[in-house]
Coordinates of C-alpha atoms in Angstrom, one line a residue:
X699 CA 79.5 80.3 114.8
X700 CA 76.3 78.5 115.4
X701 CA 75.8 78.0 111.9
X702 CA 79.3 76.6 111.8
X703 CA 78.6 74.3 114.8
X704 CA 75.5 72.9 112.8
X705 CA 77.5 72.0 109.7
X706 CA 80.2 70.3 111.8
X707 CA 78.2 68.4 114.1
X708 CA 79.0 65.1 112.8
X709 CA 83.0 66.1 112.7
X710 CA 85.3 65.8 115.5
X711 CA 87.2 69.2 115.5
X712 CA 88.2 72.3 117.5
X713 CA 86.9 75.6 116.5
X714 CA 89.2 78.7 117.2
X715 CA 86.6 81.7 117.1
X716 CA 88.1 85.2 116.4
X717 CA 86.4 88.3 116.8
X718 CA 85.7 89.8 113.4
X719 CA 83.8 92.7 115.0
X720 CA 80.5 91.7 113.6
X721 CA 81.7 91.8 110.1
X722 CA 81.6 88.5 107.8
X723 CA 84.6 87.1 107.0
X724 CA 85.5 88.4 103.5
X725 CA 84.8 92.1 104.2
X726 CA 86.5 92.1 107.7
X727 CA 89.9 90.4 106.4
X728 CA 89.8 92.8 103.4
X729 CA 89.3 95.7 105.8
X730 CA 91.8 94.7 108.3
X731 CA 89.4 93.4 111.2
X732 CA 90.5 89.8 110.6
X733 CA 94.1 89.6 109.8
X734 CA 97.0 87.3 110.7
X735 CA 97.4 89.5 113.8
X736 CA 94.1 88.6 115.3
X737 CA 94.6 85.0 114.3
X738 CA 98.2 84.8 116.0
X739 CA 96.7 86.7 118.8
X740 CA 94.0 84.0 119.1
X741 CA 96.4 81.1 119.1
X742 CA 98.3 82.6 122.1
X743 CA 95.6 83.8 124.0
X744 CA 93.8 80.3 124.0
X745 CA 97.0 78.6 124.1
X746 CA 96.0 76.6 121.4
X747 CA 99.5 74.6 121.1
X748 CA 98.4 73.1 124.5
X749 CA 95.2 72.2 123.1
X750 CA 95.8 70.2 120.1
X751 CA 98.9 67.9 119.5
X752 CA 99.1 68.9 115.2
X753 CA 99.9 72.4 114.3
X754 CA 97.5 72.7 111.5
X755 CA 94.9 75.3 111.0
X756 CA 92.0 75.4 108.5
X757 CA 91.3 78.8 107.7
X758 CA 88.2 80.2 105.7
X759 CA 89.2 80.8 101.9
X760 CA 87.8 84.1 101.9
X761 CA 90.1 85.4 104.8
X762 CA 92.9 85.0 102.5
X763 CA 92.5 88.8 101.7
X764 CA 94.0 89.8 105.1
X765 CA 95.6 86.6 106.7
X766 CA 99.3 86.1 105.4
X767 CA 99.9 82.3 105.3
X768 CA 103.7 82.6 105.5
X769 CA 103.5 84.7 108.7
X770 CA 101.8 82.0 110.4
X771 CA 104.3 79.6 109.1
X772 CA 107.1 81.4 110.7
X773 CA 105.4 80.7 114.1
X774 CA 105.2 76.9 113.5
X775 CA 101.6 76.8 112.4
X776 CA 100.8 75.3 108.9
X777 CA 97.9 77.0 107.2
X778 CA 95.2 75.2 104.7
X779 CA 92.6 77.0 103.0
X780 CA 89.2 75.6 103.7
X781 CA 86.1 76.0 101.1
X782 CA 84.7 79.2 100.0
X783 CA 81.4 78.3 101.7
X784 CA 80.6 76.9 104.9
X785 CA 78.5 74.2 104.0
X786 CA 81.3 72.2 101.9
X787 CA 83.3 71.9 104.9
X788 CA 82.3 68.3 105.7
X789 CA 83.3 67.1 102.3
X790 CA 86.4 69.1 102.5
X791 CA 87.6 67.6 105.7
X792 CA 86.2 64.1 104.5
X793 CA 88.9 64.5 101.5
X794 CA 87.0 61.5 99.9
X795 CA 85.8 63.3 96.4
X796 CA 82.3 62.9 97.7
X797 CA 80.1 66.1 96.9
X798 CA 81.5 68.9 95.1
X799 CA 84.9 68.7 93.6
X800 CA 87.9 70.6 94.9
X801 CA 87.6 73.1 92.2
X802 CA 83.9 73.9 92.8
X803 CA 84.4 74.5 96.4
X804 CA 87.0 77.2 95.7
X805 CA 84.2 78.9 93.7
X806 CA 82.1 81.6 95.8
X807 CA 78.7 80.6 94.9
X808 CA 75.7 82.8 95.4
X809 CA 72.5 80.8 95.9
X810 CA 69.0 82.0 95.1
X811 CA 68.1 82.2 98.6
X812 CA 71.3 84.5 99.8
X813 CA 70.4 86.6 96.6
X814 CA 66.8 87.2 98.3
X815 CA 68.1 87.9 101.6
X816 CA 70.5 90.5 99.9
X817 CA 67.6 91.9 98.2
X818 CA 65.6 92.2 101.5
X819 CA 68.5 94.3 102.8
X820 CA 68.2 97.0 100.1
X821 CA 64.3 96.6 100.0
X822 CA 63.7 97.7 103.8
X823 CA 65.2 100.9 103.7
X824 CA 63.6 101.8 100.3
X825 CA 60.6 100.9 101.5
X826 CA 60.4 102.9 104.5
X827 CA 61.7 106.0 103.0
X828 CA 59.2 105.8 100.1
X829 CA 56.4 105.3 102.8
X830 CA 57.6 108.5 104.7
X831 CA 57.3 110.4 101.4
X832 CA 54.1 108.9 99.7
X833 CA 52.1 108.4 102.5
X834 CA 51.5 112.1 103.4
X835 CA 51.9 113.1 99.9
X836 CA 49.6 110.7 97.8
X837 CA 48.1 108.3 100.3
X838 CA 48.3 104.4 101.0
X839 CA 47.6 103.3 97.7
X840 CA 50.9 105.1 96.4
X841 CA 53.1 104.0 99.1
X842 CA 52.0 100.5 98.7
X843 CA 52.2 100.5 94.8
X844 CA 55.8 102.0 95.3
X845 CA 56.8 99.6 97.9
X846 CA 55.5 96.5 96.2
X847 CA 56.8 97.6 92.8
X848 CA 60.2 98.2 93.6
X849 CA 60.5 95.6 96.2
X850 CA 59.4 93.1 93.3
X851 CA 61.5 94.8 90.9
X852 CA 64.8 94.4 93.2
X853 CA 63.9 90.7 93.9
X854 CA 63.6 89.9 90.5
X855 CA 66.8 91.4 89.8
X856 CA 69.0 89.6 92.1
X857 CA 67.1 86.4 91.2
X858 CA 67.7 86.7 87.6
X859 CA 71.4 87.8 88.5
X860 CA 73.1 84.7 86.9
X861 CA 71.3 85.3 83.8
X862 CA 72.1 88.8 83.3
X863 CA 75.9 89.0 84.6
X864 CA 78.6 89.7 82.1
X865 CA 82.2 89.9 82.2
X866 CA 84.2 93.0 83.2
X867 CA 85.9 93.2 79.8
X868 CA 82.7 93.2 78.1
X869 CA 81.3 95.9 80.5
X870 CA 84.2 98.1 79.8
X871 CA 83.6 98.0 76.0
X872 CA 79.8 98.5 75.5
X873 CA 78.7 99.3 79.3
X874 CA 76.1 96.1 79.0
X875 CA 75.6 95.7 82.3
X876 CA 74.7 99.1 83.1
X877 CA 72.4 99.2 80.1
X878 CA 70.4 96.2 81.5
X879 CA 70.3 97.8 85.0
X880 CA 69.2 101.3 83.4
X881 CA 66.2 99.3 81.4
X882 CA 65.2 97.2 84.3
X883 CA 64.6 100.7 86.3
X884 CA 62.7 102.1 83.6
X885 CA 60.5 99.3 82.9
X886 CA 59.9 99.4 87.0
X887 CA 59.1 103.1 87.0
X888 CA 56.8 102.5 83.9
X889 CA 54.9 99.5 85.5
X890 CA 54.3 101.4 88.7
X891 CA 53.1 104.6 87.3
X892 CA 50.8 102.7 84.8
X893 CA 49.4 100.4 87.8
X894 CA 48.6 103.3 90.0
X895 CA 46.9 105.3 87.1
X896 CA 44.7 102.5 86.3
X897 CA 43.8 102.0 90.1
X898 CA 43.3 105.6 90.5
X899 CA 42.2 106.9 87.4
X900 CA 45.2 109.5 87.2
X901 CA 46.1 108.7 83.7
X902 CA 47.9 112.2 82.5
X903 CA 48.1 113.7 86.0
X904 CA 51.4 114.6 88.0
X905 CA 50.9 111.6 90.8
X906 CA 52.0 108.7 88.6
X907 CA 55.0 110.9 87.4
X908 CA 56.0 111.4 90.9
X909 CA 55.9 107.7 91.7
X910 CA 57.9 107.0 88.4
X911 CA 60.6 109.7 89.7
X912 CA 60.7 108.1 93.2
X913 CA 61.3 104.7 91.7
X914 CA 64.1 106.2 89.4
X915 CA 65.5 107.8 92.4
X916 CA 65.4 104.2 94.4
X917 CA 67.4 102.4 91.7
X918 CA 69.8 105.2 91.5
X919 CA 70.7 104.5 95.2
X920 CA 70.8 100.8 94.5
X921 CA 73.4 101.3 91.4
X922 CA 75.6 103.3 93.7
X923 CA 77.0 99.8 94.7
X924 CA 74.7 97.2 93.7
X925 CA 77.5 95.2 92.5
X926 CA 79.8 95.7 95.6
X927 CA 76.8 93.7 97.5
X928 CA 77.3 90.5 95.4
X929 CA 80.1 88.2 95.5
X930 CA 80.6 87.9 91.5
X931 CA 81.6 91.9 90.9
X932 CA 84.1 94.3 92.5
X933 CA 82.6 97.3 93.9
X934 CA 81.8 100.2 91.6
X935 CA 82.3 102.9 94.0
X936 CA 86.1 102.7 93.8
X937 CA 86.2 101.9 90.1
X938 CA 87.5 105.0 88.0
X939 CA 88.4 105.6 84.2
X940 CA 91.3 103.6 84.6
X941 CA 90.6 100.1 85.3
X942 CA 93.0 97.6 87.0
X943 CA 93.5 94.3 86.0
X944 CA 95.4 91.1 87.6
X945 CA 98.7 90.7 86.0
X946 CA 101.2 87.6 86.2
X947 CA 105.1 87.7 85.9
X948 CA 105.7 84.4 84.6
X949 CA 109.5 84.7 85.4
X950 CA 108.7 84.8 89.2
X951 CA 105.6 82.1 89.1
X952 CA 107.1 78.6 90.4
X953 CA 103.8 77.0 90.5
X954 CA 102.8 76.9 94.2
X955 CA 99.4 77.5 93.2
X956 CA 98.4 79.5 96.2
X957 CA 96.5 81.8 94.0
X958 CA 94.3 78.9 92.6
X959 CA 93.4 77.8 96.1
X960 CA 92.3 81.2 97.5
X961 CA 90.7 83.0 94.3
X962 CA 87.0 82.6 94.7
X963 CA 86.3 83.4 91.3
X964 CA 87.9 80.9 89.5
X965 CA 90.3 83.2 87.5
X966 CA 93.3 81.0 87.5
X967 CA 94.3 77.5 86.3
X968 CA 97.5 75.3 87.1
X969 CA 99.7 74.3 84.0
X970 CA 101.2 70.9 85.3
X971 CA 103.7 70.4 82.6
X972 CA 105.1 73.8 82.8
X973 CA 104.8 74.1 86.7
X974 CA 103.3 77.4 86.1
X975 CA 99.8 79.4 87.1
X976 CA 97.9 80.8 83.9
X977 CA 95.1 83.7 84.0
X978 CA 92.5 82.1 82.2
X979 CA 89.5 84.0 83.3
X980 CA 90.7 87.7 83.7
X981 CA 87.1 89.1 83.5
X982 CA 86.0 87.3 86.3
X983 CA 88.5 88.9 88.7
X984 CA 86.9 91.0 91.4
X985 CA 90.3 92.7 92.4
X986 CA 90.2 91.2 96.2
X987 CA 93.8 90.9 96.1
X988 CA 94.0 87.5 97.9
X989 CA 96.1 85.9 95.3
X990 CA 98.6 88.5 95.4
X991 CA 98.8 88.5 99.3
X992 CA 99.3 84.7 99.3
X993 CA 101.8 84.4 96.2
X994 CA 105.2 83.5 98.0
X995 CA 107.2 84.7 95.1
X996 CA 105.3 88.3 94.5
X997 CA 104.5 87.2 90.7
X998 CA 101.0 88.8 90.8
X999 CA 100.2 92.5 91.0
X1000 CA 97.5 94.9 89.5
X1001 CA 98.3 96.7 86.4
X1002 CA 96.2 99.7 85.0
X1003 CA 95.4 100.3 81.5
X1004 CA 98.0 103.0 81.0
X1005 CA 101.0 100.6 82.4
X1006 CA 101.1 101.7 86.2
X1007 CA 101.3 99.2 88.6
X1008 CA 100.2 98.1 92.1
X1009 CA 103.0 96.0 94.1
X1010 CA 102.1 93.3 96.3
X1011 CA 103.8 94.9 99.2
X1012 CA 101.6 97.8 99.0
X1013 CA 98.5 95.4 98.6
X1014 CA 99.6 93.6 101.7
X1015 CA 100.2 96.8 103.7
X1016 CA 96.9 98.5 102.7
X1017 CA 93.4 97.7 103.4
X1018 CA 89.8 98.5 102.1
X1019 CA 87.8 101.2 103.6
X1020 CA 83.9 101.3 103.4
X1021 CA 84.0 102.9 99.7
X1022 CA 86.2 100.0 98.5
X1023 CA 89.4 102.4 98.1
X1024 CA 92.8 101.7 99.0
X1025 CA 95.2 104.5 100.1
X1026 CA 98.0 103.5 97.7
X1027 CA 101.3 104.6 95.9
X1028 CA 101.0 103.7 92.3
X1029 CA 104.3 102.7 90.6
X1030 CA 105.3 102.8 86.9
X1031 CA 107.2 99.5 86.6
X1032 CA 106.8 96.1 87.9
X1033 CA 110.5 94.8 89.2
X1034 CA 109.8 91.2 88.2
X1035 CA 108.8 92.1 84.4
X1036 CA 105.8 91.1 82.8

């Protein structure tokens, strides 16, 4: 909230603060901790109708996975989706076209300083565990080599993430992203063990191999849900051999473009001539479900490779758990047709 107030210090606005239980907006909305129930409760608890004359709420775009716009409209409040990132709010409120374009503020960027922050979150526990193992086993030199080597490698991995990213379609065909991740971990393991060997003289002894094994174990832990800690990829914990894709029923689509407004990955485009939405970048979809939740015509749904589907009502009535999974019933056909 303090960061938001700093961003909006030159704007004359009211802030409605909803408790997300210490979880970021995106994860809280997807996990059921910040939904339309909490928002409606906040409106009534703080008597918002008596505070402001208008009936318009600017809601974080990333909350669209859990907040149903149409339910707020039923009680007389108009919902507008704000930008994906907080720093774009002043330009959004100004509505002057200054700064980033409207399309760019919908895309969830992942700047280098946030990638470093995420790297540190991974590095600290790995560093502590490595110190507890290697300090009594091999001494401070090995512990430092492990901590600094793995830390530097993870930091570089996050920094170069925009370079090594691939579409999910490519990944499913050749596993290119997993190959890059494996190669990165092997290079790190060899580098750390060689550096330790040169420093200590243990060229063909067991300590360098123990260091290399520890490095590989660290990257195995990192690989469990490395992609899920970025805003560019869906969690691999919930991914199985039957991948799910976003699908559109053109018969139902009426061109309200709510999916375009809430998608953080720029998957959709609006065809103004046909008044229909098009899925132009399916490989960028991270299956957050925001587009499905907000579509007023239920024209969007998830479809498995074997033809089974997950219907919109199921997405709206289920939430993601910590493993990125939903308790869902999978249907055979979509009532609206393909």
